[in-house]
């Protein structure tokens, strides 16, 4: 997983890491749930809402269409209500609630979270590269697993108690079978999916999380705060990638005052980064002279990221 503030290079490094692993013969999926995702731009191929799309051999990319996923999610809810309660039609009050909920951020986030669980749990790829949304949203997504788990624990506990009462009642009435609890089964199914995805996301042998940081004061401070918050969700922090480092050789050239000042400022904050993050810095990637789009530029970034690997 690659996380950090918006605009620092998360998508670039996600694409480059996927490219590197695919080149090693691994089947890789790089995906994003960010509505403003730019995997389509970086790969120069429209993949939005089209499911896993092969970019080069072994490398697949996916951008999730949140609106479509919400509609599918609503349809799933309708189907489950009909199945569980044996109805032929959703009551108007419930239908109105389902339609109104589409405008709620929680519905979109739940639907997308469900899609992420689907992707992770299926296990169709050797590696999954998760291009996270900016920090605030990323924390929300990662916290959802714990919130859902606690909520479902409470509900399933109550449903199980009710099922035990039903069983006792059936014995007293000399009934042989207790009717299956469809709601409890559905809750246990959801809980199992969340637990599986949570175990994968917090397992240091399976998941690595990298912060992308640039040598700037506010970015460093925000990243430090975020790292503390992420640790509370047991996300295995594997290191930092420092992006947009101005090449030192520029100093020896006849450069404008503006560039000189930027280099001086970067040196100061690179020292801060080395002090704060120490050995956890995995790579220093230089500022490129053009946009990172297209396979040749992704390959160039991958070489910088994995030099010495």
PDB file of C-alpha atoms in Angstrom:
ATOM      1  CA  UNK A   1       0.000   0.000   0.000  1.00  0.00           C
ATOM      2  CA  UNK A   2       1.169   3.510  -0.803  1.00  0.00           C
ATOM      3  CA  UNK A   3      -0.234   6.370   1.270  1.00  0.00           C
ATOM      4  CA  UNK A   4       0.373  10.023   1.958  1.00  0.00           C
ATOM      5  CA  UNK A   5      -1.034  13.445   1.242  1.00  0.00           C
ATOM      6  CA  UNK A   6      -2.588  14.089  -2.132  1.00  0.00           C
ATOM      7  CA  UNK A   7      -0.308  14.986  -5.027  1.00  0.00           C
ATOM      8  CA  UNK A   8       2.950  13.578  -3.631  1.00  0.00           C
ATOM      9  CA  UNK A   9       3.317  10.618  -5.984  1.00  0.00           C
ATOM     10  CA  UNK A  10       1.347   7.702  -4.488  1.00  0.00           C
ATOM     11  CA  UNK A  11      -0.088   6.683  -7.857  1.00  0.00           C
ATOM     12  CA  UNK A  12       3.306   7.034  -9.532  1.00  0.00           C
ATOM     13  CA  UNK A  13       4.993   4.699  -7.039  1.00  0.00           C
ATOM     14  CA  UNK A  14       2.057   2.291  -7.058  1.00  0.00           C
ATOM     15  CA  UNK A  15       2.362   1.998 -10.839  1.00  0.00           C
ATOM     16  CA  UNK A  16       6.161   1.729 -10.685  1.00  0.00           C
ATOM     17  CA  UNK A  17       6.092  -0.980  -7.976  1.00  0.00           C
ATOM     18  CA  UNK A  18       3.518  -2.930 -10.007  1.00  0.00           C
ATOM     19  CA  UNK A  19       5.686  -2.560 -13.126  1.00  0.00           C
ATOM     20  CA  UNK A  20       8.785  -3.782 -11.246  1.00  0.00           C
ATOM     21  CA  UNK A  21       7.051  -6.852  -9.787  1.00  0.00           C
ATOM     22  CA  UNK A  22       5.399  -7.723 -13.118  1.00  0.00           C
ATOM     23  CA  UNK A  23       8.864  -7.597 -14.687  1.00  0.00           C
ATOM     24  CA  UNK A  24       9.956 -10.195 -12.112  1.00  0.00           C
ATOM     25  CA  UNK A  25       7.287 -12.560 -13.434  1.00  0.00           C
ATOM     26  CA  UNK A  26       4.716 -11.892 -10.696  1.00  0.00           C
ATOM     27  CA  UNK A  27       1.040 -11.436 -11.520  1.00  0.00           C
ATOM     28  CA  UNK A  28       0.179  -8.010 -10.115  1.00  0.00           C
ATOM     29  CA  UNK A  29      -2.973  -5.928  -9.699  1.00  0.00           C
ATOM     30  CA  UNK A  30      -2.602  -2.227  -8.955  1.00  0.00           C
ATOM     31  CA  UNK A  31      -5.918  -0.675  -7.958  1.00  0.00           C
ATOM     32  CA  UNK A  32      -7.412   2.527  -6.635  1.00  0.00           C
ATOM     33  CA  UNK A  33     -10.685   3.469  -4.967  1.00  0.00           C
ATOM     34  CA  UNK A  34      -9.958   7.198  -5.213  1.00  0.00           C
ATOM     35  CA  UNK A  35     -12.700   8.938  -7.262  1.00  0.00           C
ATOM     36  CA  UNK A  36      -9.912  11.227  -8.499  1.00  0.00           C
ATOM     37  CA  UNK A  37      -7.610   8.333  -9.284  1.00  0.00           C
ATOM     38  CA  UNK A  38      -5.080   8.825 -12.054  1.00  0.00           C
ATOM     39  CA  UNK A  39      -4.048   5.286 -12.939  1.00  0.00           C
ATOM     40  CA  UNK A  40      -5.769   5.842 -16.302  1.00  0.00           C
ATOM     41  CA  UNK A  41      -3.583   8.903 -16.859  1.00  0.00           C
ATOM     42  CA  UNK A  42      -0.341   7.317 -15.771  1.00  0.00           C
ATOM     43  CA  UNK A  43      -0.872   4.204 -17.900  1.00  0.00           C
ATOM     44  CA  UNK A  44      -2.315   6.319 -20.744  1.00  0.00           C
ATOM     45  CA  UNK A  45      -5.259   3.940 -20.968  1.00  0.00           C
ATOM     46  CA  UNK A  46      -8.866   4.451 -19.873  1.00  0.00           C
ATOM     47  CA  UNK A  47      -9.448   1.760 -17.255  1.00  0.00           C
ATOM     48  CA  UNK A  48     -12.053   3.560 -15.118  1.00  0.00           C
ATOM     49  CA  UNK A  49     -14.854   1.210 -14.098  1.00  0.00           C
ATOM     50  CA  UNK A  50     -13.700  -1.514 -16.489  1.00  0.00           C
ATOM     51  CA  UNK A  51     -12.450  -4.002 -13.899  1.00  0.00           C
ATOM     52  CA  UNK A  52      -8.913  -5.422 -13.943  1.00  0.00           C
ATOM     53  CA  UNK A  53      -7.320  -4.370 -17.253  1.00  0.00           C
ATOM     54  CA  UNK A  54      -4.047  -5.810 -18.529  1.00  0.00           C
ATOM     55  CA  UNK A  55      -1.496  -3.072 -19.149  1.00  0.00           C
ATOM     56  CA  UNK A  56       1.526  -5.233 -19.986  1.00  0.00           C
ATOM     57  CA  UNK A  57       2.017  -8.987 -19.415  1.00  0.00           C
ATOM     58  CA  UNK A  58       1.447  -9.776 -15.704  1.00  0.00           C
ATOM     59  CA  UNK A  59       0.453  -6.191 -14.859  1.00  0.00           C
ATOM     60  CA  UNK A  60      -3.258  -5.405 -14.375  1.00  0.00           C
ATOM     61  CA  UNK A  61      -4.757  -2.113 -13.241  1.00  0.00           C
ATOM     62  CA  UNK A  62      -8.207  -1.240 -11.895  1.00  0.00           C
ATOM     63  CA  UNK A  63     -10.017   1.970 -11.018  1.00  0.00           C
ATOM     64  CA  UNK A  64     -13.270   1.391  -9.152  1.00  0.00           C
ATOM     65  CA  UNK A  65     -16.351   3.238 -10.386  1.00  0.00           C
ATOM     66  CA  UNK A  66     -17.853   4.254  -7.017  1.00  0.00           C
ATOM     67  CA  UNK A  67     -21.258   5.314  -8.445  1.00  0.00           C
ATOM     68  CA  UNK A  68     -21.778   2.015 -10.207  1.00  0.00           C
ATOM     69  CA  UNK A  69     -20.597   0.111  -7.152  1.00  0.00           C
ATOM     70  CA  UNK A  70     -23.140   1.975  -4.964  1.00  0.00           C
ATOM     71  CA  UNK A  71     -25.966   0.970  -7.348  1.00  0.00           C
ATOM     72  CA  UNK A  72     -24.817  -2.666  -7.295  1.00  0.00           C
ATOM     73  CA  UNK A  73     -24.548  -2.486  -3.502  1.00  0.00           C
ATOM     74  CA  UNK A  74     -28.116  -1.168  -3.236  1.00  0.00           C
ATOM     75  CA  UNK A  75     -29.356  -3.984  -5.485  1.00  0.00           C
ATOM     76  CA  UNK A  76     -27.566  -6.536  -3.294  1.00  0.00           C
ATOM     77  CA  UNK A  77     -29.297  -5.065  -0.225  1.00  0.00           C
ATOM     78  CA  UNK A  78     -32.707  -5.341  -1.961  1.00  0.00           C
ATOM     79  CA  UNK A  79     -32.058  -8.953  -2.965  1.00  0.00           C
ATOM     80  CA  UNK A  80     -30.975  -9.926   0.546  1.00  0.00           C
ATOM     81  CA  UNK A  81     -34.038  -8.291   2.117  1.00  0.00           C
ATOM     82  CA  UNK A  82     -36.320 -10.156  -0.311  1.00  0.00           C
ATOM     83  CA  UNK A  83     -34.519 -13.475   0.300  1.00  0.00           C
ATOM     84  CA  UNK A  84     -34.401 -13.127   4.089  1.00  0.00           C
ATOM     85  CA  UNK A  85     -37.995 -12.088   4.613  1.00  0.00           C
ATOM     86  CA  UNK A  86     -39.561 -13.997   1.720  1.00  0.00           C
ATOM     87  CA  UNK A  87     -41.034 -10.814   0.231  1.00  0.00           C
ATOM     88  CA  UNK A  88     -42.015 -10.324  -3.414  1.00  0.00           C
ATOM     89  CA  UNK A  89     -41.517  -6.567  -3.319  1.00  0.00           C
ATOM     90  CA  UNK A  90     -39.465  -4.150  -1.223  1.00  0.00           C
ATOM     91  CA  UNK A  91     -41.853  -2.036   0.923  1.00  0.00           C
ATOM     92  CA  UNK A  92     -41.995   1.602  -0.201  1.00  0.00           C
ATOM     93  CA  UNK A  93     -40.598   2.896   3.119  1.00  0.00           C
ATOM     94  CA  UNK A  94     -37.528   0.684   2.827  1.00  0.00           C
ATOM     95  CA  UNK A  95     -37.084   1.426  -0.895  1.00  0.00           C
ATOM     96  CA  UNK A  96     -37.198   5.165  -0.166  1.00  0.00           C
ATOM     97  CA  UNK A  97     -34.563   4.694   2.531  1.00  0.00           C
ATOM     98  CA  UNK A  98     -32.305   2.666   0.185  1.00  0.00           C
ATOM     99  CA  UNK A  99     -32.567   5.302  -2.538  1.00  0.00           C
ATOM    100  CA  UNK A 100     -31.963   8.194  -0.138  1.00  0.00           C
ATOM    101  CA  UNK A 101     -28.924   6.461   1.338  1.00  0.00           C
ATOM    102  CA  UNK A 102     -27.133   6.701  -2.030  1.00  0.00           C
ATOM    103  CA  UNK A 103     -26.502  10.366  -1.239  1.00  0.00           C
ATOM    104  CA  UNK A 104     -24.859   9.494   2.087  1.00  0.00           C
ATOM    105  CA  UNK A 105     -21.038   9.344   2.098  1.00  0.00           C
ATOM    106  CA  UNK A 106     -21.279   6.298   4.370  1.00  0.00           C
ATOM    107  CA  UNK A 107     -23.086   4.317   1.659  1.00  0.00           C
ATOM    108  CA  UNK A 108     -20.378   5.093  -0.922  1.00  0.00           C
ATOM    109  CA  UNK A 109     -17.593   4.260   1.518  1.00  0.00           C
ATOM    110  CA  UNK A 110     -19.279   1.027   2.613  1.00  0.00           C
ATOM    111  CA  UNK A 111     -19.804  -0.014  -1.002  1.00  0.00           C
ATOM    112  CA  UNK A 112     -16.194   0.735  -1.933  1.00  0.00           C
ATOM    113  CA  UNK A 113     -14.891  -0.955   1.204  1.00  0.00           C
ATOM    114  CA  UNK A 114     -16.898  -4.032   0.219  1.00  0.00           C
ATOM    115  CA  UNK A 115     -15.305  -3.934  -3.237  1.00  0.00           C
ATOM    116  CA  UNK A 116     -11.813  -3.738  -1.693  1.00  0.00           C
ATOM    117  CA  UNK A 117     -12.605  -6.756   0.489  1.00  0.00           C
ATOM    118  CA  UNK A 118     -13.725  -8.632  -2.652  1.00  0.00           C
ATOM    119  CA  UNK A 119     -10.475  -7.787  -4.445  1.00  0.00           C
ATOM    120  CA  UNK A 120      -8.232  -8.730  -1.522  1.00  0.00           C
ATOM    121  CA  UNK A 121     -10.046 -11.905  -0.461  1.00  0.00           C
ATOM    122  CA  UNK A 122     -10.301 -13.439  -3.970  1.00  0.00           C
ATOM    123  CA  UNK A 123      -6.545 -13.989  -4.150  1.00  0.00           C
ATOM    124  CA  UNK A 124      -6.281 -14.004  -7.960  1.00  0.00           C
ATOM    125  CA  UNK A 125      -2.894 -12.238  -8.004  1.00  0.00           C
ATOM    126  CA  UNK A 126       0.578 -12.705  -6.530  1.00  0.00           C
ATOM    127  CA  UNK A 127       0.712  -9.040  -5.462  1.00  0.00           C
ATOM    128  CA  UNK A 128      -1.887  -6.337  -4.870  1.00  0.00           C
ATOM    129  CA  UNK A 129      -0.712  -2.733  -5.004  1.00  0.00           C
ATOM    130  CA  UNK A 130      -3.224  -0.489  -3.245  1.00  0.00           C
ATOM    131  CA  UNK A 131      -3.033   3.156  -4.306  1.00  0.00           C
ATOM    132  CA  UNK A 132      -4.708   4.648  -1.241  1.00  0.00           C
ATOM    133  CA  UNK A 133      -6.805   7.786  -1.200  1.00  0.00           C
ATOM    134  CA  UNK A 134      -5.250  10.809   0.613  1.00  0.00           C
ATOM    135  CA  UNK A 135      -4.524  10.474   4.319  1.00  0.00           C
ATOM    136  CA  UNK A 136      -7.863  11.397   5.902  1.00  0.00           C
ATOM    137  CA  UNK A 137      -9.835   9.027   3.718  1.00  0.00           C
ATOM    138  CA  UNK A 138      -7.208   6.315   4.018  1.00  0.00           C
ATOM    139  CA  UNK A 139      -7.488   6.371   7.793  1.00  0.00           C
ATOM    140  CA  UNK A 140     -11.244   6.191   7.491  1.00  0.00           C
ATOM    141  CA  UNK A 141     -11.083   3.134   5.226  1.00  0.00           C
ATOM    142  CA  UNK A 142      -8.572   1.377   7.441  1.00  0.00           C
ATOM    143  CA  UNK A 143     -10.586   2.145  10.564  1.00  0.00           C
ATOM    144  CA  UNK A 144     -13.757   0.784   8.980  1.00  0.00           C
ATOM    145  CA  UNK A 145     -12.574  -2.796   9.376  1.00  0.00           C
ATOM    146  CA  UNK A 146     -12.344  -2.334  13.152  1.00  0.00           C
ATOM    147  CA  UNK A 147     -15.597  -0.404  13.397  1.00  0.00           C
ATOM    148  CA  UNK A 148     -17.473  -2.969  11.306  1.00  0.00           C
ATOM    149  CA  UNK A 149     -15.938  -5.840  13.232  1.00  0.00           C
ATOM    150  CA  UNK A 150     -16.957  -4.389  16.622  1.00  0.00           C
ATOM    151  CA  UNK A 151     -20.467  -3.593  15.372  1.00  0.00           C
ATOM    152  CA  UNK A 152     -20.977  -7.022  13.803  1.00  0.00           C
ATOM    153  CA  UNK A 153     -19.610  -8.711  16.962  1.00  0.00           C
ATOM    154  CA  UNK A 154     -22.293  -6.953  18.988  1.00  0.00           C
ATOM    155  CA  UNK A 155     -25.104  -7.732  16.548  1.00  0.00           C
ATOM    156  CA  UNK A 156     -24.088 -11.360  16.015  1.00  0.00           C
ATOM    157  CA  UNK A 157     -23.899 -11.794  19.797  1.00  0.00           C
ATOM    158  CA  UNK A 158     -27.493 -10.632  20.122  1.00  0.00           C
ATOM    159  CA  UNK A 159     -28.630 -12.775  17.181  1.00  0.00           C
ATOM    160  CA  UNK A 160     -26.916 -15.824  18.652  1.00  0.00           C
ATOM    161  CA  UNK A 161     -28.662 -15.238  21.985  1.00  0.00           C
ATOM    162  CA  UNK A 162     -31.989 -15.016  20.165  1.00  0.00           C
ATOM    163  CA  UNK A 163     -31.182 -18.235  18.311  1.00  0.00           C
ATOM    164  CA  UNK A 164     -30.456 -19.980  21.627  1.00  0.00           C
ATOM    165  CA  UNK A 165     -33.816 -18.799  22.962  1.00  0.00           C
ATOM    166  CA  UNK A 166     -35.480 -20.099  19.781  1.00  0.00           C
ATOM    167  CA  UNK A 167     -33.737 -23.450  20.296  1.00  0.00           C
ATOM    168  CA  UNK A 168     -34.913 -23.712  23.927  1.00  0.00           C
ATOM    169  CA  UNK A 169     -38.416 -22.750  22.846  1.00  0.00           C
ATOM    170  CA  UNK A 170     -38.365 -25.401  20.098  1.00  0.00           C
ATOM    171  CA  UNK A 171     -37.253 -28.079  22.588  1.00  0.00           C
ATOM    172  CA  UNK A 172     -40.018 -27.112  24.997  1.00  0.00           C
ATOM    173  CA  UNK A 173     -42.547 -27.309  22.177  1.00  0.00           C
ATOM    174  CA  UNK A 174     -41.004 -30.663  21.086  1.00  0.00           C
ATOM    175  CA  UNK A 175     -40.154 -29.208  17.655  1.00  0.00           C
ATOM    176  CA  UNK A 176     -37.294 -31.071  15.943  1.00  0.00           C
ATOM    177  CA  UNK A 177     -35.855 -28.271  13.786  1.00  0.00           C
ATOM    178  CA  UNK A 178     -35.180 -24.644  14.502  1.00  0.00           C
ATOM    179  CA  UNK A 179     -35.692 -22.373  11.484  1.00  0.00           C
ATOM    180  CA  UNK A 180     -32.398 -21.189  10.037  1.00  0.00           C
ATOM    181  CA  UNK A 181     -31.480 -17.611  10.997  1.00  0.00           C
ATOM    182  CA  UNK A 182     -30.731 -15.994   7.625  1.00  0.00           C
ATOM    183  CA  UNK A 183     -29.776 -12.649   9.181  1.00  0.00           C
ATOM    184  CA  UNK A 184     -27.290 -14.265  11.564  1.00  0.00           C
ATOM    185  CA  UNK A 185     -25.771 -16.223   8.689  1.00  0.00           C
ATOM    186  CA  UNK A 186     -25.410 -13.035   6.628  1.00  0.00           C
ATOM    187  CA  UNK A 187     -23.759 -11.220   9.549  1.00  0.00           C
ATOM    188  CA  UNK A 188     -21.352 -14.104  10.087  1.00  0.00           C
ATOM    189  CA  UNK A 189     -20.540 -14.059   6.348  1.00  0.00           C
ATOM    190  CA  UNK A 190     -19.772 -10.306   6.489  1.00  0.00           C
ATOM    191  CA  UNK A 191     -17.713 -10.754   9.653  1.00  0.00           C
ATOM    192  CA  UNK A 192     -15.684 -13.547   8.057  1.00  0.00           C
ATOM    193  CA  UNK A 193     -14.902 -11.380   4.996  1.00  0.00           C
ATOM    194  CA  UNK A 194     -13.874  -8.406   7.141  1.00  0.00           C
ATOM    195  CA  UNK A 195     -11.704 -10.546   9.389  1.00  0.00           C
ATOM    196  CA  UNK A 196      -9.967 -12.127   6.388  1.00  0.00           C
ATOM    197  CA  UNK A 197      -9.196  -8.739   4.827  1.00  0.00           C
ATOM    198  CA  UNK A 198      -8.124  -7.257   8.187  1.00  0.00           C
ATOM    199  CA  UNK A 199      -5.764 -10.149   8.802  1.00  0.00           C
ATOM    200  CA  UNK A 200      -4.177  -9.619   5.384  1.00  0.00           C
ATOM    201  CA  UNK A 201      -3.893  -5.830   5.795  1.00  0.00           C
ATOM    202  CA  UNK A 202      -2.257  -6.073   9.228  1.00  0.00           C
ATOM    203  CA  UNK A 203      -0.022  -9.092   8.603  1.00  0.00           C
ATOM    204  CA  UNK A 204       3.581  -7.914   8.259  1.00  0.00           C
ATOM    205  CA  UNK A 205       4.487 -11.017   6.273  1.00  0.00           C
ATOM    206  CA  UNK A 206       1.815 -10.243   3.689  1.00  0.00           C
ATOM    207  CA  UNK A 207       1.347  -6.493   3.671  1.00  0.00           C
ATOM    208  CA  UNK A 208       3.742  -3.574   3.413  1.00  0.00           C
ATOM    209  CA  UNK A 209       2.715   0.048   3.821  1.00  0.00           C
ATOM    210  CA  UNK A 210       4.851   2.885   2.462  1.00  0.00           C
ATOM    211  CA  UNK A 211       4.431   6.594   3.068  1.00  0.00           C
ATOM    212  CA  UNK A 212       5.318   8.927   0.226  1.00  0.00           C
ATOM    213  CA  UNK A 213       6.904  12.128   1.505  1.00  0.00           C
ATOM    214  CA  UNK A 214       8.577  15.167  -0.059  1.00  0.00           C
ATOM    215  CA  UNK A 215      11.271  17.350   1.552  1.00  0.00           C
ATOM    216  CA  UNK A 216       8.870  20.062   2.755  1.00  0.00           C
ATOM    217  CA  UNK A 217       8.073  21.148   6.293  1.00  0.00           C
ATOM    218  CA  UNK A 218       4.275  20.648   6.293  1.00  0.00           C
ATOM    219  CA  UNK A 219       4.463  17.333   4.458  1.00  0.00           C
ATOM    220  CA  UNK A 220       6.959  15.952   6.983  1.00  0.00           C
ATOM    221  CA  UNK A 221       4.870  17.079   9.960  1.00  0.00           C
ATOM    222  CA  UNK A 222       1.639  15.671   8.486  1.00  0.00           C
ATOM    223  CA  UNK A 223       3.367  12.388   7.673  1.00  0.00           C
ATOM    224  CA  UNK A 224       4.660  12.035  11.244  1.00  0.00           C
ATOM    225  CA  UNK A 225       1.149  12.561  12.625  1.00  0.00           C
ATOM    226  CA  UNK A 226      -0.329  10.130  10.108  1.00  0.00           C
ATOM    227  CA  UNK A 227       2.276   7.472  10.916  1.00  0.00           C
ATOM    228  CA  UNK A 228       1.216   7.617  14.587  1.00  0.00           C
ATOM    229  CA  UNK A 229      -2.464   7.276  13.640  1.00  0.00           C
ATOM    230  CA  UNK A 230      -1.824   4.402  11.230  1.00  0.00           C
ATOM    231  CA  UNK A 231       0.068   2.502  13.928  1.00  0.00           C
ATOM    232  CA  UNK A 232      -3.136   2.525  16.018  1.00  0.00           C
ATOM    233  CA  UNK A 233      -4.808   0.457  13.303  1.00  0.00           C
ATOM    234  CA  UNK A 234      -1.926  -2.058  13.318  1.00  0.00           C
ATOM    235  CA  UNK A 235      -0.993  -1.181   9.738  1.00  0.00           C
ATOM    236  CA  UNK A 236       2.528  -2.562   9.197  1.00  0.00           C
ATOM    237  CA  UNK A 237       4.618   0.496   8.273  1.00  0.00           C
ATOM    238  CA  UNK A 238       7.471  -0.671   6.061  1.00  0.00           C
ATOM    239  CA  UNK A 239       9.142   2.594   5.178  1.00  0.00           C
ATOM    240  CA  UNK A 240       9.154   5.970   3.486  1.00  0.00           C
ATOM    241  CA  UNK A 241       9.863   6.977  -0.090  1.00  0.00           C
ATOM    242  CA  UNK A 242      11.147  10.496  -0.543  1.00  0.00           C
ATOM    243  CA  UNK A 243       9.973  12.008  -3.801  1.00  0.00           C
ATOM    244  CA  UNK A 244      10.888  15.045  -5.900  1.00  0.00           C
ATOM    245  CA  UNK A 245      14.429  15.473  -4.646  1.00  0.00           C
ATOM    246  CA  UNK A 246      16.238  18.105  -6.722  1.00  0.00           C
ATOM    247  CA  UNK A 247      19.481  16.699  -8.184  1.00  0.00           C
ATOM    248  CA  UNK A 248      22.563  17.953  -6.265  1.00  0.00           C
ATOM    249  CA  UNK A 249      24.541  18.435  -9.491  1.00  0.00           C
ATOM    250  CA  UNK A 250      22.292  21.424 -10.235  1.00  0.00           C
ATOM    251  CA  UNK A 251      24.249  23.382  -7.621  1.00  0.00           C
ATOM    252  CA  UNK A 252      27.339  23.323  -9.802  1.00  0.00           C
ATOM    253  CA  UNK A 253      25.485  24.846 -12.702  1.00  0.00           C
ATOM    254  CA  UNK A 254      24.511  28.394 -13.453  1.00  0.00           C
ATOM    255  CA  UNK A 255      20.973  28.215 -12.133  1.00  0.00           C
ATOM    256  CA  UNK A 256      18.402  30.877 -11.176  1.00  0.00           C
ATOM    257  CA  UNK A 257      18.246  32.127  -7.579  1.00  0.00           C
ATOM    258  CA  UNK A 258      14.852  30.483  -7.203  1.00  0.00           C
ATOM    259  CA  UNK A 259      16.292  27.006  -7.879  1.00  0.00           C
ATOM    260  CA  UNK A 260      19.266  27.683  -5.550  1.00  0.00           C
ATOM    261  CA  UNK A 261      16.898  28.556  -2.726  1.00  0.00           C
ATOM    262  CA  UNK A 262      14.802  25.454  -3.374  1.00  0.00           C
ATOM    263  CA  UNK A 263      17.921  23.281  -3.173  1.00  0.00           C
ATOM    264  CA  UNK A 264      18.985  24.914   0.118  1.00  0.00           C
ATOM    265  CA  UNK A 265      15.492  24.407   1.531  1.00  0.00           C
ATOM    266  CA  UNK A 266      15.406  20.769   0.400  1.00  0.00           C
ATOM    267  CA  UNK A 267      18.788  20.051   2.000  1.00  0.00           C
ATOM    268  CA  UNK A 268      17.455  21.303   5.314  1.00  0.00           C
ATOM    269  CA  UNK A 269      14.350  19.096   5.136  1.00  0.00           C
ATOM    270  CA  UNK A 270      16.227  16.096   3.777  1.00  0.00           C
ATOM    271  CA  UNK A 271      18.307  16.269   6.967  1.00  0.00           C
ATOM    272  CA  UNK A 272      15.067  16.384   8.984  1.00  0.00           C
ATOM    273  CA  UNK A 273      13.758  13.350   7.085  1.00  0.00           C
ATOM    274  CA  UNK A 274      16.988  11.416   7.694  1.00  0.00           C
ATOM    275  CA  UNK A 275      16.784  12.274  11.405  1.00  0.00           C
ATOM    276  CA  UNK A 276      13.055  11.559  11.829  1.00  0.00           C
ATOM    277  CA  UNK A 277      12.699   8.490   9.647  1.00  0.00           C
ATOM    278  CA  UNK A 278      16.285   7.243   9.812  1.00  0.00           C
ATOM    279  CA  UNK A 279      16.760   3.772   8.336  1.00  0.00           C
ATOM    280  CA  UNK A 280      13.116   3.521   7.324  1.00  0.00           C
ATOM    281  CA  UNK A 281      13.748   5.645   4.226  1.00  0.00           C
ATOM    282  CA  UNK A 282      13.658   3.146   1.381  1.00  0.00           C
ATOM    283  CA  UNK A 283      14.448   5.409  -1.577  1.00  0.00           C
ATOM    284  CA  UNK A 284      15.160   8.978  -2.629  1.00  0.00           C
ATOM    285  CA  UNK A 285      13.582   9.602  -6.011  1.00  0.00           C
ATOM    286  CA  UNK A 286      14.638  12.680  -7.988  1.00  0.00           C
ATOM    287  CA  UNK A 287      12.359  15.285  -9.494  1.00  0.00           C
ATOM    288  CA  UNK A 288      11.778  14.267 -13.092  1.00  0.00           C
ATOM    289  CA  UNK A 289      12.049  16.650 -16.024  1.00  0.00           C
ATOM    290  CA  UNK A 290       8.645  15.635 -17.409  1.00  0.00           C
ATOM    291  CA  UNK A 291       5.280  14.170 -16.392  1.00  0.00           C
ATOM    292  CA  UNK A 292       5.274  10.562 -15.211  1.00  0.00           C
ATOM    293  CA  UNK A 293       2.959   9.062 -17.797  1.00  0.00           C
ATOM    294  CA  UNK A 294       3.464   6.111 -20.086  1.00  0.00           C
ATOM    295  CA  UNK A 295       5.419   2.897 -19.639  1.00  0.00           C
ATOM    296  CA  UNK A 296       8.909   4.343 -20.440  1.00  0.00           C
ATOM    297  CA  UNK A 297       8.593   6.936 -17.616  1.00  0.00           C
ATOM    298  CA  UNK A 298       7.133   4.350 -15.215  1.00  0.00           C
ATOM    299  CA  UNK A 299      10.101   2.116 -15.975  1.00  0.00           C
ATOM    300  CA  UNK A 300      12.452   5.025 -15.230  1.00  0.00           C
ATOM    301  CA  UNK A 301      10.802   5.639 -11.837  1.00  0.00           C
ATOM    302  CA  UNK A 302      10.856   1.916 -11.029  1.00  0.00           C
ATOM    303  CA  UNK A 303      14.624   1.845 -11.609  1.00  0.00           C
ATOM    304  CA  UNK A 304      15.087   4.775  -9.228  1.00  0.00           C
ATOM    305  CA  UNK A 305      12.835   3.153  -6.602  1.00  0.00           C
ATOM    306  CA  UNK A 306      14.457  -0.248  -6.695  1.00  0.00           C
ATOM    307  CA  UNK A 307      18.109   0.696  -7.253  1.00  0.00           C
ATOM    308  CA  UNK A 308      20.135  -1.875  -5.348  1.00  0.00           C
ATOM    309  CA  UNK A 309      17.123  -4.107  -4.694  1.00  0.00           C
TER     310      UNK A 309
END
